[in-house]
Amino acid sequence: LIGTVLDAIWMYSTRRIRSELNSSLIWRNAFSDVIPTGVFAANFNGEVTWANPVFLQLTRQLVLPSPLINAIHLDDKPRFRLLWHRVCSERKAMSGEFRLSSSPRKWVMLRLVVALNDEQEATAIAGILDDITERRRHEEELRHAKDQAEDANRTKGEFLAMMSHEIRTPMNAILGFAALLQQQIQDERHRYFLSTIATSGKALLELINDILDLSKIEAGKFEIHPEPTNLRALIEEVHLLFQPKANDKK
């Protein structure tokens, strides 16, 4: 009688365990089929033993078990081996970006983790494969646009530096001759004209220096030092600069 009872309990337990396993497998397969990401399980030899349809479609590995490394592009296999070794030895979740051997232009994010049982024993390698081709393309476009912007900015700086030198050289000559003429000419009216030339020339030199300071402004190194200003002298300089044009419009 006792043996019959024990057999009945064993049969019931076994049937219940099988039912639970079948139920968990059904749920696992159902979830994996609707996830828009490649999901797979592999043994420690690197062979994929189970995978969802997305993984199979990405890697084009239609027959399982199949070595996971076969799905990786030839040039990326050394990095894949290093990632696999680190995951197996350090027992930590890690990830890396690789190209696929089936489509060299397609990039994927591979995430690996060691699967543990209730006794914390390593049983397999679980992994996820994300298609990141579009993200990589956008990043490449951003890098290209950044490089172009930096090249344009560098060209602008070189142009400004060259032009400032080309303008400053004749401007210094104009100011120098204006100063010599001021020493030799005694007529007040003519001296006034020379003073206007000198003031305008100095203003132009300051403008050139301000243009050169654009590079400092873009680099965030431009400093402003407050200093006392003679407002009357400033207004007189502005008046001298614009008086000829104002007279022409009368």
mmCIF file of C-alpha atoms in Angstrom:
data_model
loop_
_atom_site.group_PDB
_atom_site.id
_atom_site.type_symbol
_atom_site.label_atom_id
_atom_site.label_comp_id
_atom_site.label_asym_id
_atom_site.label_seq_id
_atom_site.Cartn_x
_atom_site.Cartn_y
_atom_site.Cartn_z
ATOM 1 C CA LEU A 1 0.000 0.000 0.000
ATOM 2 C CA ILE A 2 2.774 2.401 0.966
ATOM 3 C CA GLY A 3 4.606 1.621 -2.271
ATOM 4 C CA THR A 4 1.501 2.318 -4.291
ATOM 5 C CA VAL A 5 1.044 5.666 -2.517
ATOM 6 C CA LEU A 6 4.671 6.627 -3.125
ATOM 7 C CA ASP A 7 4.372 5.705 -6.797
ATOM 8 C CA ALA A 8 1.235 7.808 -7.092
ATOM 9 C CA ILE A 9 2.941 10.782 -5.434
ATOM 10 C CA TRP A 10 5.976 10.392 -7.748
ATOM 11 C CA MET A 11 3.823 10.196 -10.840
ATOM 12 C CA TYR A 12 1.802 13.234 -9.737
ATOM 13 C CA SER A 13 4.965 15.239 -8.936
ATOM 14 C CA THR A 14 6.617 14.279 -12.207
ATOM 15 C CA ARG A 15 3.498 15.168 -14.180
ATOM 16 C CA ARG A 16 3.251 18.515 -12.315
ATOM 17 C CA ILE A 17 6.902 19.312 -12.974
ATOM 18 C CA ARG A 18 6.526 18.486 -16.659
ATOM 19 C CA SER A 19 3.413 20.624 -16.820
ATOM 20 C CA GLU A 20 5.241 23.555 -15.218
ATOM 21 C CA LEU A 21 8.224 23.120 -17.564
ATOM 22 C CA ASN A 22 5.982 22.950 -20.614
ATOM 23 C CA SER A 23 4.118 26.035 -19.421
ATOM 24 C CA SER A 24 7.357 27.974 -18.860
ATOM 25 C CA LEU A 25 8.658 26.943 -22.294
ATOM 26 C CA ILE A 26 5.410 28.064 -23.899
ATOM 27 C CA TRP A 27 5.644 31.456 -22.208
ATOM 28 C CA ARG A 28 9.348 31.777 -23.085
ATOM 29 C CA ASN A 29 8.704 31.034 -26.746
ATOM 30 C CA ALA A 30 5.693 33.348 -26.838
ATOM 31 C CA PHE A 31 7.608 36.273 -25.352
ATOM 32 C CA SER A 32 10.691 35.691 -27.478
ATOM 33 C CA ASP A 33 8.613 35.642 -30.661
ATOM 34 C CA VAL A 34 7.082 39.078 -30.036
ATOM 35 C CA ILE A 35 10.273 40.793 -28.807
ATOM 36 C CA PRO A 36 11.758 42.878 -31.685
ATOM 37 C CA THR A 37 15.258 41.832 -30.624
ATOM 38 C CA GLY A 38 17.345 38.752 -31.220
ATOM 39 C CA VAL A 39 17.315 36.502 -28.132
ATOM 40 C CA PHE A 40 19.374 33.335 -27.814
ATOM 41 C CA ALA A 41 20.968 30.825 -25.468
ATOM 42 C CA ALA A 42 24.395 29.290 -25.990
ATOM 43 C CA ASN A 43 26.560 26.706 -24.280
ATOM 44 C CA PHE A 44 30.055 27.451 -23.014
ATOM 45 C CA ASN A 45 31.537 26.110 -26.236
ATOM 46 C CA GLY A 46 30.047 29.110 -28.014
ATOM 47 C CA GLU A 47 27.271 27.195 -29.809
ATOM 48 C CA VAL A 48 23.822 28.729 -30.022
ATOM 49 C CA THR A 49 21.387 26.061 -28.848
ATOM 50 C CA TRP A 50 18.199 28.095 -28.982
ATOM 51 C CA ALA A 51 17.201 31.382 -30.616
ATOM 52 C CA ASN A 52 14.083 33.354 -31.444
ATOM 53 C CA PRO A 53 13.071 34.187 -35.042
ATOM 54 C CA VAL A 54 14.585 37.694 -34.937
ATOM 55 C CA PHE A 55 18.018 36.299 -34.099
ATOM 56 C CA LEU A 56 17.780 33.727 -36.859
ATOM 57 C CA GLN A 57 16.703 36.382 -39.352
ATOM 58 C CA LEU A 58 19.535 38.749 -38.387
ATOM 59 C CA THR A 59 22.310 36.158 -38.435
ATOM 60 C CA ARG A 60 20.802 33.916 -41.148
ATOM 61 C CA GLN A 61 21.728 30.889 -39.063
ATOM 62 C CA LEU A 62 18.907 28.533 -39.907
ATOM 63 C CA VAL A 63 20.346 25.361 -38.367
ATOM 64 C CA LEU A 64 20.978 25.019 -34.608
ATOM 65 C CA PRO A 65 23.187 24.384 -32.779
ATOM 66 C CA SER A 66 25.544 26.737 -34.576
ATOM 67 C CA PRO A 67 28.732 28.565 -33.444
ATOM 68 C CA LEU A 68 27.872 32.144 -32.517
ATOM 69 C CA ILE A 69 31.211 33.378 -33.832
ATOM 70 C CA ASN A 70 30.138 32.361 -37.355
ATOM 71 C CA ALA A 71 27.616 35.206 -37.260
ATOM 72 C CA ILE A 72 30.345 37.787 -36.563
ATOM 73 C CA HIS A 73 32.262 39.585 -39.319
ATOM 74 C CA LEU A 74 35.807 38.303 -39.849
ATOM 75 C CA ASP A 75 37.462 41.591 -38.837
ATOM 76 C CA ASP A 76 35.445 41.753 -35.592
ATOM 77 C CA LYS A 77 36.045 38.178 -34.454
ATOM 78 C CA PRO A 78 39.085 39.012 -32.256
ATOM 79 C CA ARG A 79 37.015 41.511 -30.282
ATOM 80 C CA PHE A 80 34.193 38.984 -30.027
ATOM 81 C CA ARG A 81 36.553 36.318 -28.640
ATOM 82 C CA LEU A 82 37.788 38.767 -26.019
ATOM 83 C CA LEU A 83 34.218 39.649 -25.007
ATOM 84 C CA TRP A 84 33.203 35.996 -24.789
ATOM 85 C CA HIS A 85 36.260 35.130 -22.683
ATOM 86 C CA ARG A 86 35.617 37.995 -20.264
ATOM 87 C CA VAL A 87 31.943 37.080 -19.817
ATOM 88 C CA CYS A 88 32.775 33.434 -19.113
ATOM 89 C CA SER A 89 35.642 34.223 -16.742
ATOM 90 C CA GLU A 90 34.292 37.256 -14.889
ATOM 91 C CA ARG A 91 30.646 36.125 -14.849
ATOM 92 C CA LYS A 92 29.461 39.689 -15.565
ATOM 93 C CA ALA A 93 27.032 41.045 -18.118
ATOM 94 C CA MET A 94 28.966 42.736 -20.932
ATOM 95 C CA SER A 95 28.249 44.088 -24.387
ATOM 96 C CA GLY A 96 29.981 45.017 -27.615
ATOM 97 C CA GLU A 97 29.211 46.292 -31.109
ATOM 98 C CA PHE A 98 29.961 44.054 -34.078
ATOM 99 C CA ARG A 99 29.281 43.671 -37.776
ATOM 100 C CA LEU A 100 27.531 40.586 -39.064
ATOM 101 C CA SER A 101 29.181 38.159 -41.456
ATOM 102 C CA SER A 102 25.914 37.805 -43.369
ATOM 103 C CA SER A 103 25.744 41.561 -44.005
ATOM 104 C CA PRO A 104 28.963 43.575 -43.364
ATOM 105 C CA ARG A 105 27.048 46.868 -43.407
ATOM 106 C CA LYS A 106 24.744 45.740 -40.608
ATOM 107 C CA TRP A 107 25.841 46.524 -37.054
ATOM 108 C CA VAL A 108 24.503 44.822 -33.929
ATOM 109 C CA MET A 109 24.836 45.353 -30.198
ATOM 110 C CA LEU A 110 25.612 41.992 -28.577
ATOM 111 C CA ARG A 111 24.854 41.622 -24.859
ATOM 112 C CA LEU A 112 25.977 38.503 -23.018
ATOM 113 C CA VAL A 113 25.361 37.265 -19.485
ATOM 114 C CA VAL A 114 25.997 33.993 -17.661
ATOM 115 C CA ALA A 115 22.730 32.215 -16.783
ATOM 116 C CA LEU A 116 22.687 30.797 -13.233
ATOM 117 C CA ASN A 117 20.415 28.166 -11.701
ATOM 118 C CA ASP A 118 18.933 28.200 -8.198
ATOM 119 C CA GLU A 119 22.240 26.963 -6.773
ATOM 120 C CA GLN A 120 24.041 29.895 -8.483
ATOM 121 C CA GLU A 121 25.760 27.497 -10.845
ATOM 122 C CA ALA A 122 26.550 28.616 -14.393
ATOM 123 C CA THR A 123 24.402 26.698 -16.844
ATOM 124 C CA ALA A 124 24.568 28.619 -20.112
ATOM 125 C CA ILE A 125 25.175 31.952 -21.792
ATOM 126 C CA ALA A 126 22.129 34.115 -22.481
ATOM 127 C CA GLY A 127 22.352 36.840 -25.061
ATOM 128 C CA ILE A 128 20.525 39.640 -26.860
ATOM 129 C CA LEU A 129 21.252 40.923 -30.359
ATOM 130 C CA ASP A 130 20.050 44.457 -31.227
ATOM 131 C CA ASP A 131 20.174 45.884 -34.749
ATOM 132 C CA ILE A 132 21.943 49.266 -34.350
ATOM 133 C CA THR A 133 22.673 49.925 -38.028
ATOM 134 C CA GLU A 134 20.535 53.086 -38.158
ATOM 135 C CA ARG A 135 22.056 54.433 -34.957
ATOM 136 C CA ARG A 136 25.567 53.875 -36.302
ATOM 137 C CA ARG A 137 24.622 55.613 -39.553
ATOM 138 C CA HIS A 138 23.298 58.650 -37.680
ATOM 139 C CA GLU A 139 26.458 58.766 -35.545
ATOM 140 C CA GLU A 140 28.621 58.632 -38.658
ATOM 141 C CA GLU A 141 26.636 61.469 -40.235
ATOM 142 C CA LEU A 142 27.026 63.541 -37.071
ATOM 143 C CA ARG A 143 30.786 62.900 -36.998
ATOM 144 C CA HIS A 144 31.051 63.877 -40.672
ATOM 145 C CA ALA A 145 29.064 67.074 -40.075
ATOM 146 C CA LYS A 146 31.231 67.877 -37.031
ATOM 147 C CA ASP A 147 34.428 67.374 -39.030
ATOM 148 C CA GLN A 148 33.123 69.621 -41.800
ATOM 149 C CA ALA A 149 32.166 72.329 -39.298
ATOM 150 C CA GLU A 150 35.602 72.161 -37.666
ATOM 151 C CA ASP A 151 37.320 72.358 -41.066
ATOM 152 C CA ALA A 152 35.206 75.362 -42.036
ATOM 153 C CA ASN A 153 35.940 77.073 -38.722
ATOM 154 C CA ARG A 154 39.671 76.411 -39.097
ATOM 155 C CA THR A 155 39.611 77.770 -42.654
ATOM 156 C CA LYS A 156 37.778 80.870 -41.462
ATOM 157 C CA GLY A 157 40.375 81.461 -38.772
ATOM 158 C CA GLU A 158 43.227 81.106 -41.248
ATOM 159 C CA PHE A 159 41.499 83.487 -43.669
ATOM 160 C CA LEU A 160 40.939 86.112 -40.973
ATOM 161 C CA ALA A 161 44.542 85.874 -39.826
ATOM 162 C CA MET A 162 45.813 86.285 -43.393
ATOM 163 C CA MET A 163 43.468 89.158 -44.204
ATOM 164 C CA SER A 164 44.273 90.988 -40.988
ATOM 165 C CA HIS A 165 47.952 90.854 -41.858
ATOM 166 C CA GLU A 166 47.304 92.029 -45.423
ATOM 167 C CA ILE A 167 45.134 94.927 -44.213
ATOM 168 C CA ARG A 168 47.272 95.889 -41.233
ATOM 169 C CA THR A 169 50.460 96.362 -43.300
ATOM 170 C CA PRO A 170 49.169 99.159 -45.592
ATOM 171 C CA MET A 171 47.134 100.606 -42.701
ATOM 172 C CA ASN A 172 50.285 101.098 -40.638
ATOM 173 C CA ALA A 173 51.858 102.890 -43.598
ATOM 174 C CA ILE A 174 48.837 105.215 -43.890
ATOM 175 C CA LEU A 175 48.962 106.045 -40.179
ATOM 176 C CA GLY A 176 52.717 106.589 -40.295
ATOM 177 C CA PHE A 177 52.567 109.017 -43.223
ATOM 178 C CA ALA A 178 49.589 110.800 -41.672
ATOM 179 C CA ALA A 179 51.646 111.367 -38.519
ATOM 180 C CA LEU A 180 54.572 112.734 -40.589
ATOM 181 C CA LEU A 181 52.281 115.094 -42.487
ATOM 182 C CA GLN A 182 50.782 116.377 -39.239
ATOM 183 C CA GLN A 183 54.269 117.443 -38.168
ATOM 184 C CA GLN A 184 54.945 119.304 -41.402
ATOM 185 C CA ILE A 185 51.589 120.887 -42.277
ATOM 186 C CA GLN A 186 50.651 124.014 -40.376
ATOM 187 C CA ASP A 187 47.296 124.765 -41.959
ATOM 188 C CA GLU A 188 44.623 124.008 -39.359
ATOM 189 C CA ARG A 189 42.073 122.850 -41.905
ATOM 190 C CA HIS A 190 44.512 120.388 -43.427
ATOM 191 C CA ARG A 191 45.651 119.251 -39.995
ATOM 192 C CA TYR A 192 42.004 118.570 -39.175
ATOM 193 C CA PHE A 193 41.739 116.364 -42.252
ATOM 194 C CA LEU A 194 44.900 114.475 -41.262
ATOM 195 C CA SER A 195 43.558 114.034 -37.744
ATOM 196 C CA THR A 196 40.408 112.506 -39.197
ATOM 197 C CA ILE A 197 42.502 110.119 -41.319
ATOM 198 C CA ALA A 198 44.551 109.078 -38.295
ATOM 199 C CA THR A 199 41.457 108.559 -36.129
ATOM 200 C CA SER A 200 39.732 106.511 -38.803
ATOM 201 C CA GLY A 201 42.880 104.438 -39.340
ATOM 202 C CA LYS A 202 43.175 103.659 -35.637
ATOM 203 C CA ALA A 203 39.512 102.694 -35.539
ATOM 204 C CA LEU A 204 40.061 100.362 -38.482
ATOM 205 C CA LEU A 205 43.032 98.733 -36.736
ATOM 206 C CA GLU A 206 40.919 98.181 -33.629
ATOM 207 C CA LEU A 207 38.210 96.655 -35.817
ATOM 208 C CA ILE A 208 40.771 94.262 -37.305
ATOM 209 C CA ASN A 209 41.858 93.260 -33.817
ATOM 210 C CA ASP A 210 38.224 92.680 -32.862
ATOM 211 C CA ILE A 211 37.779 90.412 -35.887
ATOM 212 C CA LEU A 212 40.788 88.390 -34.772
ATOM 213 C CA ASP A 213 39.214 88.104 -31.322
ATOM 214 C CA LEU A 214 36.374 86.083 -32.888
ATOM 215 C CA SER A 215 38.520 82.977 -32.581
ATOM 216 C CA LYS A 216 38.973 83.696 -28.884
ATOM 217 C CA ILE A 217 35.237 84.191 -28.461
ATOM 218 C CA GLU A 218 34.478 80.848 -30.138
ATOM 219 C CA ALA A 219 37.038 79.132 -27.917
ATOM 220 C CA GLY A 220 35.529 80.732 -24.815
ATOM 221 C CA LYS A 221 38.811 82.522 -23.995
ATOM 222 C CA PHE A 222 37.694 86.077 -24.695
ATOM 223 C CA GLU A 223 38.006 88.291 -21.636
ATOM 224 C CA ILE A 224 36.394 91.686 -21.072
ATOM 225 C CA HIS A 225 38.241 94.156 -18.848
ATOM 226 C CA PRO A 226 36.168 97.158 -17.677
ATOM 227 C CA GLU A 227 38.136 100.406 -18.011
ATOM 228 C CA PRO A 228 37.212 104.073 -17.534
ATOM 229 C CA THR A 229 36.256 105.738 -20.823
ATOM 230 C CA ASN A 230 36.367 109.366 -21.855
ATOM 231 C CA LEU A 231 32.865 109.692 -23.248
ATOM 232 C CA ARG A 232 33.518 113.117 -24.766
ATOM 233 C CA ALA A 233 36.569 111.893 -26.675
ATOM 234 C CA LEU A 234 34.637 108.818 -27.835
ATOM 235 C CA ILE A 235 31.777 110.942 -29.171
ATOM 236 C CA GLU A 236 34.225 113.255 -30.935
ATOM 237 C CA GLU A 237 35.885 110.279 -32.637
ATOM 238 C CA VAL A 238 32.510 108.976 -33.814
ATOM 239 C CA HIS A 239 31.693 112.485 -35.057
ATOM 240 C CA LEU A 240 34.923 112.657 -37.048
ATOM 241 C CA LEU A 241 34.266 109.257 -38.582
ATOM 242 C CA PHE A 242 30.771 109.995 -39.817
ATOM 243 C CA GLN A 243 31.036 113.715 -40.565
ATOM 244 C CA PRO A 244 32.152 113.297 -44.224
ATOM 245 C CA LYS A 245 29.214 111.001 -45.009
ATOM 246 C CA ALA A 246 26.833 113.298 -43.193
ATOM 247 C CA ASN A 247 28.082 116.242 -45.220
ATOM 248 C CA ASP A 248 27.572 114.314 -48.465
ATOM 249 C CA LYS A 249 23.919 113.737 -47.593
ATOM 250 C CA LYS A 250 23.167 117.411 -46.992
#
